[in-house]
XYZ file of C-alpha atoms in Angstrom:
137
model
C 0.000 0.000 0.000
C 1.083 3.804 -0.817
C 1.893 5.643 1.976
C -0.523 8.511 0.666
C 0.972 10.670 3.639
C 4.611 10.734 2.611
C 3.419 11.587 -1.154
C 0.806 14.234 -0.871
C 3.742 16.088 1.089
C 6.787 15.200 -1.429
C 4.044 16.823 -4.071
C 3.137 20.148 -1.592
C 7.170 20.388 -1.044
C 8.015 20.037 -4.902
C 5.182 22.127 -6.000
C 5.869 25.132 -3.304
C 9.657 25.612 -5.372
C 7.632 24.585 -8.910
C 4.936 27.407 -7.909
C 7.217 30.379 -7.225
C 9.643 29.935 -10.521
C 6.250 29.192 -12.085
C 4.674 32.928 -10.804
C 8.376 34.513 -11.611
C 8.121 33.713 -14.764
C 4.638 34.062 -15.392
C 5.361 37.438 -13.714
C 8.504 38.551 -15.920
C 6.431 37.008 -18.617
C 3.645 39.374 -18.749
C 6.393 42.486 -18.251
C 8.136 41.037 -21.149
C 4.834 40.902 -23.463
C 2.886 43.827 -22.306
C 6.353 46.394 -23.445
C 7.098 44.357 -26.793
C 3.447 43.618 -27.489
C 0.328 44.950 -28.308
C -1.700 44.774 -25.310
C -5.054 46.329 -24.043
C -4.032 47.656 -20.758
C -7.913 46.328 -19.269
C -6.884 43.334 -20.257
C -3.411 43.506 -18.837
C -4.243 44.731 -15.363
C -7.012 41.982 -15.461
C -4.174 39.324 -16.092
C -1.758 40.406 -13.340
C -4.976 40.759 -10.911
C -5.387 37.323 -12.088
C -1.875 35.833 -11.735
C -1.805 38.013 -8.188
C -5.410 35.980 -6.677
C -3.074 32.909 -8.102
C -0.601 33.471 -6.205
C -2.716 34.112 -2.869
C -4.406 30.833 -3.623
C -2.004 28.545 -4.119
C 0.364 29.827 -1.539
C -2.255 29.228 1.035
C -3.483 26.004 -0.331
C 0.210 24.867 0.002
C 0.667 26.133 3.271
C -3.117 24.223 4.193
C -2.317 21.598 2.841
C 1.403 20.851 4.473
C 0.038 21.723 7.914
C -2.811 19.169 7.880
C -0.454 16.867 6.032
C 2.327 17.015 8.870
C -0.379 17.108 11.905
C -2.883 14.202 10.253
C -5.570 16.699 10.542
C -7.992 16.263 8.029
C -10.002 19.774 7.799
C -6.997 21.763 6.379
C -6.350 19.172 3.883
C -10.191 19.563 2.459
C -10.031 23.342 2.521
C -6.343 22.253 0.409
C -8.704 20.213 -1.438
C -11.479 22.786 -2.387
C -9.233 25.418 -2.847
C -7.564 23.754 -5.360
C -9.963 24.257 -7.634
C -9.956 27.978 -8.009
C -6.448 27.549 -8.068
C -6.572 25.049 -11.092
C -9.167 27.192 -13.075
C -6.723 30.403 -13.129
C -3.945 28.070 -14.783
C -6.329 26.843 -16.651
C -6.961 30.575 -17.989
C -3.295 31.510 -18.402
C -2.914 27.623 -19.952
C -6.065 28.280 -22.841
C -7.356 31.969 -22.720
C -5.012 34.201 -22.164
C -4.872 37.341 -24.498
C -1.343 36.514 -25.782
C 0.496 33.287 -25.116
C 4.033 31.434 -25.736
C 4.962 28.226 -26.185
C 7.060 28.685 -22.582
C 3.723 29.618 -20.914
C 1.918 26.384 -22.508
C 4.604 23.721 -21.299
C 4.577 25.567 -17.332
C 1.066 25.617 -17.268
C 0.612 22.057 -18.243
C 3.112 21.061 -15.644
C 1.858 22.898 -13.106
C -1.995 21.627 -13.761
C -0.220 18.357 -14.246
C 0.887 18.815 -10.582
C -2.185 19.962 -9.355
C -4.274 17.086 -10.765
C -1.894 14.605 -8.795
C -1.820 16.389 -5.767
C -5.455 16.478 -5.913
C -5.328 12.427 -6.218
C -2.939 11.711 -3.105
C -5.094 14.360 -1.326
C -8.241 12.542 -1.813
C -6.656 9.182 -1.109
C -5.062 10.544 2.480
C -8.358 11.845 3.100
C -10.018 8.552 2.047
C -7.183 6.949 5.117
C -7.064 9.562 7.660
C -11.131 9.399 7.943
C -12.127 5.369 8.053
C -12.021 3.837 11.351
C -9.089 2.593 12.867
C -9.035 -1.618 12.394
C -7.155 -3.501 15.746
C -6.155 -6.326 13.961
């Protein structure tokens, strides 16, 4: 059997260093297109407001997540859980339907969901173990 445990928290740990060079360069990303590039400024404060809520949000679902991961708790892990969704829909955005994108932006975005999508797994599946009934066998 997997220890769920030990991999939803080698996922947290490798996606808290994936997750901040993912927002740098998201970050120096959107400098880099909205001085060389076209850009509707709307739409360009709308992105960084965008990539800023994605940075709240995954930085606290990382942080949730750990914390409940390291005590065996099981509430901060569901919040970890549900807040991964929000989370996955603004990669989603910068991933499909974002105003201008580069080939860079599609392969970190797919990684990242990629990520997020198996953290989600191990998540559910601690959450599946830390909740049944303990068996004295």
């Amino acid at each position: 059997m997997v220890n769920s445990s030990l991999t939803y928290e080698i996922l947290l740990y490798l996606n808290s260093f994936y997750f901040g060079m993912f927002a740098a360069c998201e970050a120096g990303i959107g400098i880099l297109k909205a001085v060389n590039l076209p850009y509707p400024s709307a739409t360009l404060g709308a992105e960084a407001g965008l990539l800023l809520a994605l940075l709240i949000i995954e930085s606290l679902r990382c942080v949730l997540g750990r914390r409940g991961s390291l005590a065996l708790h099981s509430v901060p892990v569901c919040i970890s859980v549900f807040l991964t969704i929000p989370s996955a829909l603004c990669v989603t955005y910068f991933f499909l339907f974002q105003t201008r994108i580069l080939r860079l932006e599609y392969i970190m975005c797919a990684i990242m969901l990629l990520l997020q999508v198996t953290e989600l797994f191990y998540a559910l599946l601690f959450l599946c173990t830390i909740c049944r009934p303990p068996s004295y066998d």
